[in-house]
Amino acid sequence: NDVGGDLVDIIDLKDGKHGVTIADVSGKGLGAALLMAKLQTIIRALTPEYSSLSQLFDKLNAAFHKDILPNSFASMMYMEIYDNQDNLEFVNAGHLPPVIIKEGKLVEFEKGDVALGLTGKSEFKSSKIELGNGDYFVSFSDGVTEARNIAGQFYGTKRLINFLEKTSYNSPEQL
């Protein structure tokens, strides 16, 4: 269990566009790490080919599902951001829902689409949002919510949300 199936990756695309991936494959250890390496390769190969995130995820899912073991899957949050623009587009495939801190108020998103690989054919929808000055888009993995304290208690989504609502910060670095 020294290696696992978690991924945070940034892809520089053309014209000041960047793809950000947060993903987690089912399982633990070397098998999960190898499956994530495969998924990362598929993501990096297909991402430059598609301008529609829904179409990208249809192809990603089909390619990933084709070669994995039954009951294997990956949760994934993928975002595209542009240099010097205030908008963001994302797809949530079975990952923990992101939150937005907008004008000091926390807005939670609904649960996303099905995780990658569970079925060979699924529909994925993208969401577009606009962020203002001082707004934050926060996406996280279960590595945050399943962290344990000395007593063995999970940090949990509720505690994370409470922290984001009650903590003051003036920059991403402070957050």
mmCIF file of N, CA, C and O in Angstrom, residues 71-137:
data_model
loop_
_atom_site.group_PDB
_atom_site.id
_atom_site.type_symbol
_atom_site.label_atom_id
_atom_site.label_comp_id
_atom_site.label_asym_id
_atom_site.label_seq_id
_atom_site.Cartn_x
_atom_site.Cartn_y
_atom_site.Cartn_z
ATOM 1 N N ASN A 71 -16.023 -4.553 -12.088
ATOM 2 C CA ASN A 71 -16.107 -3.872 -10.794
ATOM 3 C C ASN A 71 -14.977 -2.864 -10.544
ATOM 4 O O ASN A 71 -14.845 -2.360 -9.439
ATOM 5 N N SER A 72 -14.150 -2.609 -11.544
ATOM 6 C CA SER A 72 -13.156 -1.547 -11.425
ATOM 7 C C SER A 72 -13.784 -0.262 -11.953
ATOM 8 O O SER A 72 -14.628 -0.291 -12.840
ATOM 9 N N PHE A 73 -13.362 0.848 -11.404
ATOM 10 C CA PHE A 73 -13.880 2.141 -11.844
ATOM 11 C C PHE A 73 -12.957 3.239 -11.352
ATOM 12 O O PHE A 73 -12.028 2.991 -10.581
ATOM 13 N N ALA A 74 -13.223 4.451 -11.792
ATOM 14 C CA ALA A 74 -12.463 5.616 -11.329
ATOM 15 C C ALA A 74 -13.414 6.784 -11.147
ATOM 16 O O ALA A 74 -14.244 7.056 -12.014
ATOM 17 N N SER A 75 -13.298 7.455 -10.029
ATOM 18 C CA SER A 75 -14.011 8.725 -9.867
ATOM 19 C C SER A 75 -13.057 9.808 -10.372
ATOM 20 O O SER A 75 -11.838 9.701 -10.215
ATOM 21 N N MET A 76 -13.629 10.825 -11.013
ATOM 22 C CA MET A 76 -12.762 11.835 -11.616
ATOM 23 C C MET A 76 -13.461 13.187 -11.711
ATOM 24 O O MET A 76 -14.611 13.268 -12.109
ATOM 25 N N MET A 77 -12.739 14.213 -11.327
ATOM 26 C CA MET A 77 -13.159 15.596 -11.532
ATOM 27 C C MET A 77 -12.148 16.187 -12.516
ATOM 28 O O MET A 77 -10.943 16.101 -12.301
ATOM 29 N N TYR A 78 -12.673 16.717 -13.620
ATOM 30 C CA TYR A 78 -11.807 17.330 -14.625
ATOM 31 C C TYR A 78 -12.302 18.746 -14.878
ATOM 32 O O TYR A 78 -13.496 18.958 -15.080
ATOM 33 N N MET A 79 -11.390 19.699 -14.830
ATOM 34 C CA MET A 79 -11.722 21.108 -15.031
ATOM 35 C C MET A 79 -10.862 21.690 -16.133
ATOM 36 O O MET A 79 -9.696 21.319 -16.266
ATOM 37 N N GLU A 80 -11.430 22.602 -16.894
ATOM 38 C CA GLU A 80 -10.647 23.370 -17.852
ATOM 39 C C GLU A 80 -10.735 24.840 -17.478
ATOM 40 O O GLU A 80 -11.832 25.371 -17.273
ATOM 41 N N ILE A 81 -9.558 25.448 -17.366
ATOM 42 C CA ILE A 81 -9.467 26.863 -17.029
ATOM 43 C C ILE A 81 -8.617 27.558 -18.084
ATOM 44 O O ILE A 81 -7.807 26.923 -18.762
ATOM 45 N N TYR A 82 -8.825 28.855 -18.215
ATOM 46 C CA TYR A 82 -8.101 29.655 -19.200
ATOM 47 C C TYR A 82 -7.334 30.765 -18.497
ATOM 48 O O TYR A 82 -7.827 31.332 -17.511
ATOM 49 N N ASP A 83 -6.162 31.064 -19.022
ATOM 50 C CA ASP A 83 -5.417 32.206 -18.517
ATOM 51 C C ASP A 83 -6.264 33.467 -18.656
ATOM 52 O O ASP A 83 -6.911 33.669 -19.685
ATOM 53 N N ASN A 84 -6.279 34.289 -17.643
ATOM 54 C CA ASN A 84 -6.923 35.609 -17.673
ATOM 55 C C ASN A 84 -8.402 35.575 -18.010
ATOM 56 O O ASN A 84 -8.925 36.494 -18.632
ATOM 57 N N GLN A 85 -9.099 34.517 -17.643
ATOM 58 C CA GLN A 85 -10.550 34.463 -17.808
ATOM 59 C C GLN A 85 -11.187 34.046 -16.488
ATOM 60 O O GLN A 85 -10.571 33.366 -15.673
ATOM 61 N N ASP A 86 -12.424 34.425 -16.309
ATOM 62 C CA ASP A 86 -13.117 34.171 -15.048
ATOM 63 C C ASP A 86 -14.018 32.942 -15.088
ATOM 64 O O ASP A 86 -14.704 32.659 -14.115
ATOM 65 N N ASN A 87 -14.041 32.240 -16.214
ATOM 66 C CA ASN A 87 -14.935 31.089 -16.295
ATOM 67 C C ASN A 87 -14.159 29.781 -16.181
ATOM 68 O O ASN A 87 -12.964 29.717 -16.368
ATOM 69 N N LEU A 88 -14.912 28.752 -15.865
ATOM 70 C CA LEU A 88 -14.361 27.431 -15.626
ATOM 71 C C LEU A 88 -15.413 26.429 -16.085
ATOM 72 O O LEU A 88 -16.607 26.632 -15.882
ATOM 73 N N GLU A 89 -14.967 25.357 -16.732
ATOM 74 C CA GLU A 89 -15.879 24.286 -17.146
ATOM 75 C C GLU A 89 -15.373 22.991 -16.530
ATOM 76 O O GLU A 89 -14.169 22.738 -16.487
ATOM 77 N N PHE A 90 -16.311 22.156 -16.055
ATOM 78 C CA PHE A 90 -15.878 20.908 -15.422
ATOM 79 C C PHE A 90 -16.890 19.795 -15.648
ATOM 80 O O PHE A 90 -18.052 20.027 -15.953
ATOM 81 N N VAL A 91 -16.381 18.562 -15.466
ATOM 82 C CA VAL A 91 -17.215 17.360 -15.457
ATOM 83 C C VAL A 91 -16.866 16.600 -14.189
ATOM 84 O O VAL A 91 -15.689 16.437 -13.854
ATOM 85 N N ASN A 92 -17.892 16.124 -13.509
ATOM 86 C CA ASN A 92 -17.698 15.310 -12.322
ATOM 87 C C ASN A 92 -18.216 13.906 -12.618
ATOM 88 O O ASN A 92 -19.413 13.694 -12.748
ATOM 89 N N ALA A 93 -17.293 12.955 -12.728
ATOM 90 C CA ALA A 93 -17.645 11.556 -12.985
ATOM 91 C C ALA A 93 -17.476 10.764 -11.691
ATOM 92 O O ALA A 93 -16.433 10.172 -11.435
ATOM 93 N N GLY A 94 -18.512 10.812 -10.848
ATOM 94 C CA GLY A 94 -18.523 10.009 -9.632
ATOM 95 C C GLY A 94 -17.600 10.472 -8.527
ATOM 96 O O GLY A 94 -17.390 9.757 -7.555
ATOM 97 N N HIS A 95 -17.046 11.665 -8.651
ATOM 98 C CA HIS A 95 -16.113 12.174 -7.646
ATOM 99 C C HIS A 95 -16.873 12.968 -6.585
ATOM 100 O O HIS A 95 -18.039 13.304 -6.762
ATOM 101 N N LEU A 96 -16.213 13.281 -5.491
ATOM 102 C CA LEU A 96 -16.833 14.122 -4.471
ATOM 103 C C LEU A 96 -17.203 15.470 -5.095
ATOM 104 O O LEU A 96 -16.408 16.041 -5.842
ATOM 105 N N PRO A 97 -18.398 15.972 -4.806
ATOM 106 C CA PRO A 97 -18.824 17.233 -5.421
ATOM 107 C C PRO A 97 -17.963 18.408 -4.964
ATOM 108 O O PRO A 97 -17.612 18.504 -3.789
ATOM 109 N N PRO A 98 -17.647 19.311 -5.882
ATOM 110 C CA PRO A 98 -16.882 20.504 -5.509
ATOM 111 C C PRO A 98 -17.781 21.507 -4.791
ATOM 112 O O PRO A 98 -19.001 21.331 -4.728
ATOM 113 N N VAL A 99 -17.173 22.542 -4.269
ATOM 114 C CA VAL A 99 -17.908 23.652 -3.669
ATOM 115 C C VAL A 99 -17.344 24.953 -4.233
ATOM 116 O O VAL A 99 -16.208 25.000 -4.712
ATOM 117 N N ILE A 100 -18.163 25.981 -4.204
ATOM 118 C CA ILE A 100 -17.718 27.316 -4.593
ATOM 119 C C ILE A 100 -17.913 28.224 -3.393
ATOM 120 O O ILE A 100 -18.940 28.152 -2.710
ATOM 121 N N ILE A 101 -16.926 29.028 -3.141
ATOM 122 C CA ILE A 101 -17.066 30.078 -2.151
ATOM 123 C C ILE A 101 -17.229 31.352 -2.964
ATOM 124 O O ILE A 101 -16.292 31.815 -3.619
ATOM 125 N N LYS A 102 -18.453 31.863 -2.983
ATOM 126 C CA LYS A 102 -18.810 33.008 -3.818
ATOM 127 C C LYS A 102 -19.307 34.120 -2.913
ATOM 128 O O LYS A 102 -20.265 33.926 -2.171
ATOM 129 N N GLU A 103 -18.614 35.240 -2.979
ATOM 130 C CA GLU A 103 -18.961 36.400 -2.150
ATOM 131 C C GLU A 103 -19.070 35.995 -0.678
ATOM 132 O O GLU A 103 -19.977 36.408 0.038
ATOM 133 N N GLY A 104 -18.142 35.131 -0.245
ATOM 134 C CA GLY A 104 -18.082 34.717 1.150
ATOM 135 C C GLY A 104 -19.074 33.643 1.549
ATOM 136 O O GLY A 104 -19.062 33.190 2.691
ATOM 137 N N LYS A 105 -19.934 33.199 0.653
ATOM 138 C CA LYS A 105 -20.922 32.157 0.959
ATOM 139 C C LYS A 105 -20.558 30.868 0.223
ATOM 140 O O LYS A 105 -20.170 30.889 -0.927
ATOM 141 N N LEU A 106 -20.732 29.764 0.915
ATOM 142 C CA LEU A 106 -20.371 28.472 0.351
ATOM 143 C C LEU A 106 -21.561 27.869 -0.387
ATOM 144 O O LEU A 106 -22.664 27.818 0.141
ATOM 145 N N VAL A 107 -21.329 27.435 -1.619
ATOM 146 C CA VAL A 107 -22.353 26.792 -2.440
ATOM 147 C C VAL A 107 -21.861 25.382 -2.769
ATOM 148 O O VAL A 107 -20.793 25.217 -3.348
ATOM 149 N N GLU A 108 -22.650 24.379 -2.378
ATOM 150 C CA GLU A 108 -22.282 22.996 -2.648
ATOM 151 C C GLU A 108 -22.953 22.537 -3.941
ATOM 152 O O GLU A 108 -24.100 22.857 -4.201
ATOM 153 N N PHE A 109 -22.217 21.765 -4.738
ATOM 154 C CA PHE A 109 -22.768 21.199 -5.963
ATOM 155 C C PHE A 109 -23.429 19.863 -5.673
ATOM 156 O O PHE A 109 -23.122 19.202 -4.692
ATOM 157 N N GLU A 110 -24.316 19.472 -6.586
ATOM 158 C CA GLU A 110 -24.961 18.160 -6.516
ATOM 159 C C GLU A 110 -23.933 17.079 -6.857
ATOM 160 O O GLU A 110 -22.891 17.354 -7.442
ATOM 161 N N LYS A 111 -24.279 15.844 -6.548
ATOM 162 C CA LYS A 111 -23.468 14.695 -6.927
ATOM 163 C C LYS A 111 -23.328 14.677 -8.451
ATOM 164 O O LYS A 111 -24.239 15.056 -9.176
ATOM 165 N N GLY A 112 -22.200 14.229 -8.957
ATOM 166 C CA GLY A 112 -21.936 14.225 -10.394
ATOM 167 C C GLY A 112 -22.481 13.003 -11.113
ATOM 168 O O GLY A 112 -23.313 12.261 -10.586
ATOM 169 N N ASP A 113 -21.994 12.800 -12.317
ATOM 170 C CA ASP A 113 -22.392 11.668 -13.147
ATOM 171 C C ASP A 113 -21.757 10.379 -12.630
ATOM 172 O O ASP A 113 -20.992 10.386 -11.670
ATOM 173 N N VAL A 114 -22.031 9.281 -13.303
ATOM 174 C CA VAL A 114 -21.506 7.971 -12.927
ATOM 175 C C VAL A 114 -19.979 7.949 -13.056
ATOM 176 O O VAL A 114 -19.401 8.665 -13.877
ATOM 177 N N ALA A 115 -19.324 7.138 -12.240
ATOM 178 C CA ALA A 115 -17.865 7.002 -12.296
ATOM 179 C C ALA A 115 -17.441 6.366 -13.619
ATOM 180 O O ALA A 115 -18.204 5.631 -14.249
ATOM 181 N N LEU A 116 -16.214 6.650 -14.023
ATOM 182 C CA LEU A 116 -15.675 6.100 -15.265
ATOM 183 C C LEU A 116 -15.486 4.593 -15.153
ATOM 184 O O LEU A 116 -15.014 4.095 -14.135
ATOM 185 N N GLY A 117 -15.854 3.879 -16.209
ATOM 186 C CA GLY A 117 -15.588 2.449 -16.294
ATOM 187 C C GLY A 117 -16.681 1.546 -15.784
ATOM 188 O O GLY A 117 -16.629 0.339 -16.007
ATOM 189 N N LEU A 118 -17.667 2.077 -15.071
ATOM 190 C CA LEU A 118 -18.724 1.205 -14.536
ATOM 191 C C LEU A 118 -19.578 0.609 -15.645
ATOM 192 O O LEU A 118 -19.990 -0.537 -15.556
ATOM 193 N N THR A 119 -19.845 1.396 -16.670
ATOM 194 C CA THR A 119 -20.553 0.905 -17.841
ATOM 195 C C THR A 119 -19.812 1.396 -19.074
ATOM 196 O O THR A 119 -19.110 2.411 -19.019
ATOM 197 N N GLY A 120 -19.955 0.693 -20.167
ATOM 198 C CA GLY A 120 -19.264 1.087 -21.390
ATOM 199 C C GLY A 120 -19.848 2.326 -22.038
ATOM 200 O O GLY A 120 -19.184 3.028 -22.777
ATOM 201 N N LYS A 121 -21.105 2.598 -21.758
ATOM 202 C CA LYS A 121 -21.774 3.739 -22.386
ATOM 203 C C LYS A 121 -22.494 4.528 -21.304
ATOM 204 O O LYS A 121 -23.394 4.033 -20.651
ATOM 205 N N SER A 122 -22.079 5.747 -21.093
ATOM 206 C CA SER A 122 -22.715 6.648 -20.132
ATOM 207 C C SER A 122 -22.726 8.041 -20.727
ATOM 208 O O SER A 122 -21.934 8.354 -21.609
ATOM 209 N N GLU A 123 -23.621 8.872 -20.232
ATOM 210 C CA GLU A 123 -23.650 10.260 -20.665
ATOM 211 C C GLU A 123 -23.077 11.135 -19.571
ATOM 212 O O GLU A 123 -23.415 10.968 -18.395
ATOM 213 N N PHE A 124 -22.230 12.057 -19.975
ATOM 214 C CA PHE A 124 -21.596 12.973 -19.043
ATOM 215 C C PHE A 124 -21.944 14.394 -19.445
ATOM 216 O O PHE A 124 -21.908 14.731 -20.621
ATOM 217 N N LYS A 125 -22.282 15.201 -18.453
ATOM 218 C CA LYS A 125 -22.605 16.590 -18.762
ATOM 219 C C LYS A 125 -21.587 17.509 -18.087
ATOM 220 O O LYS A 125 -21.128 17.237 -16.979
ATOM 221 N N SER A 126 -21.259 18.569 -18.787
ATOM 222 C CA SER A 126 -20.324 19.534 -18.230
ATOM 223 C C SER A 126 -21.102 20.691 -17.627
ATOM 224 O O SER A 126 -22.246 20.950 -17.987
ATOM 225 N N SER A 127 -20.470 21.362 -16.701
ATOM 226 C CA SER A 127 -21.034 22.556 -16.076
ATOM 227 C C SER A 127 -20.059 23.699 -16.264
ATOM 228 O O SER A 127 -18.845 23.503 -16.154
ATOM 229 N N LYS A 128 -20.594 24.871 -16.539
ATOM 230 C CA LYS A 128 -19.769 26.073 -16.679
ATOM 231 C C LYS A 128 -20.154 27.034 -15.565
ATOM 232 O O LYS A 128 -21.333 27.203 -15.268
ATOM 233 N N ILE A 129 -19.139 27.627 -14.974
ATOM 234 C CA ILE A 129 -19.387 28.618 -13.934
ATOM 235 C C ILE A 129 -18.481 29.817 -14.169
ATOM 236 O O ILE A 129 -17.442 29.716 -14.815
ATOM 237 N N GLU A 130 -18.899 30.938 -13.628
ATOM 238 C CA GLU A 130 -18.084 32.143 -13.692
ATOM 239 C C GLU A 130 -17.706 32.519 -12.266
ATOM 240 O O GLU A 130 -18.552 32.521 -11.365
ATOM 241 N N LEU A 131 -16.449 32.805 -12.075
ATOM 242 C CA LEU A 131 -15.950 33.173 -10.761
ATOM 243 C C LEU A 131 -15.586 34.654 -10.756
ATOM 244 O O LEU A 131 -14.965 35.138 -11.697
ATOM 245 N N GLY A 132 -15.965 35.336 -9.702
ATOM 246 C CA GLY A 132 -15.605 36.738 -9.545
ATOM 247 C C GLY A 132 -14.347 36.876 -8.713
ATOM 248 O O GLY A 132 -13.801 35.892 -8.192
ATOM 249 N N ASN A 133 -13.897 38.091 -8.568
ATOM 250 C CA ASN A 133 -12.728 38.376 -7.750
ATOM 251 C C ASN A 133 -13.006 37.927 -6.309
ATOM 252 O O ASN A 133 -14.023 38.287 -5.727
ATOM 253 N N GLY A 134 -12.139 37.108 -5.753
ATOM 254 C CA GLY A 134 -12.318 36.619 -4.388
ATOM 255 C C GLY A 134 -13.157 35.366 -4.274
ATOM 256 O O GLY A 134 -13.373 34.871 -3.170
ATOM 257 N N ASP A 135 -13.656 34.830 -5.401
ATOM 258 C CA ASP A 135 -14.400 33.569 -5.379
ATOM 259 C C ASP A 135 -13.418 32.399 -5.486
ATOM 260 O O ASP A 135 -12.352 32.527 -6.084
ATOM 261 N N TYR A 136 -13.802 31.263 -4.938
ATOM 262 C CA TYR A 136 -12.957 30.073 -4.961
ATOM 263 C C TYR A 136 -13.765 28.869 -5.421
ATOM 264 O O TYR A 136 -14.889 28.661 -4.978
ATOM 265 N N PHE A 137 -13.158 28.061 -6.283
ATOM 266 C CA PHE A 137 -13.704 26.768 -6.687
ATOM 267 C C PHE A 137 -12.848 25.739 -5.968
ATOM 268 O O PHE A 137 -11.638 25.691 -6.160
#
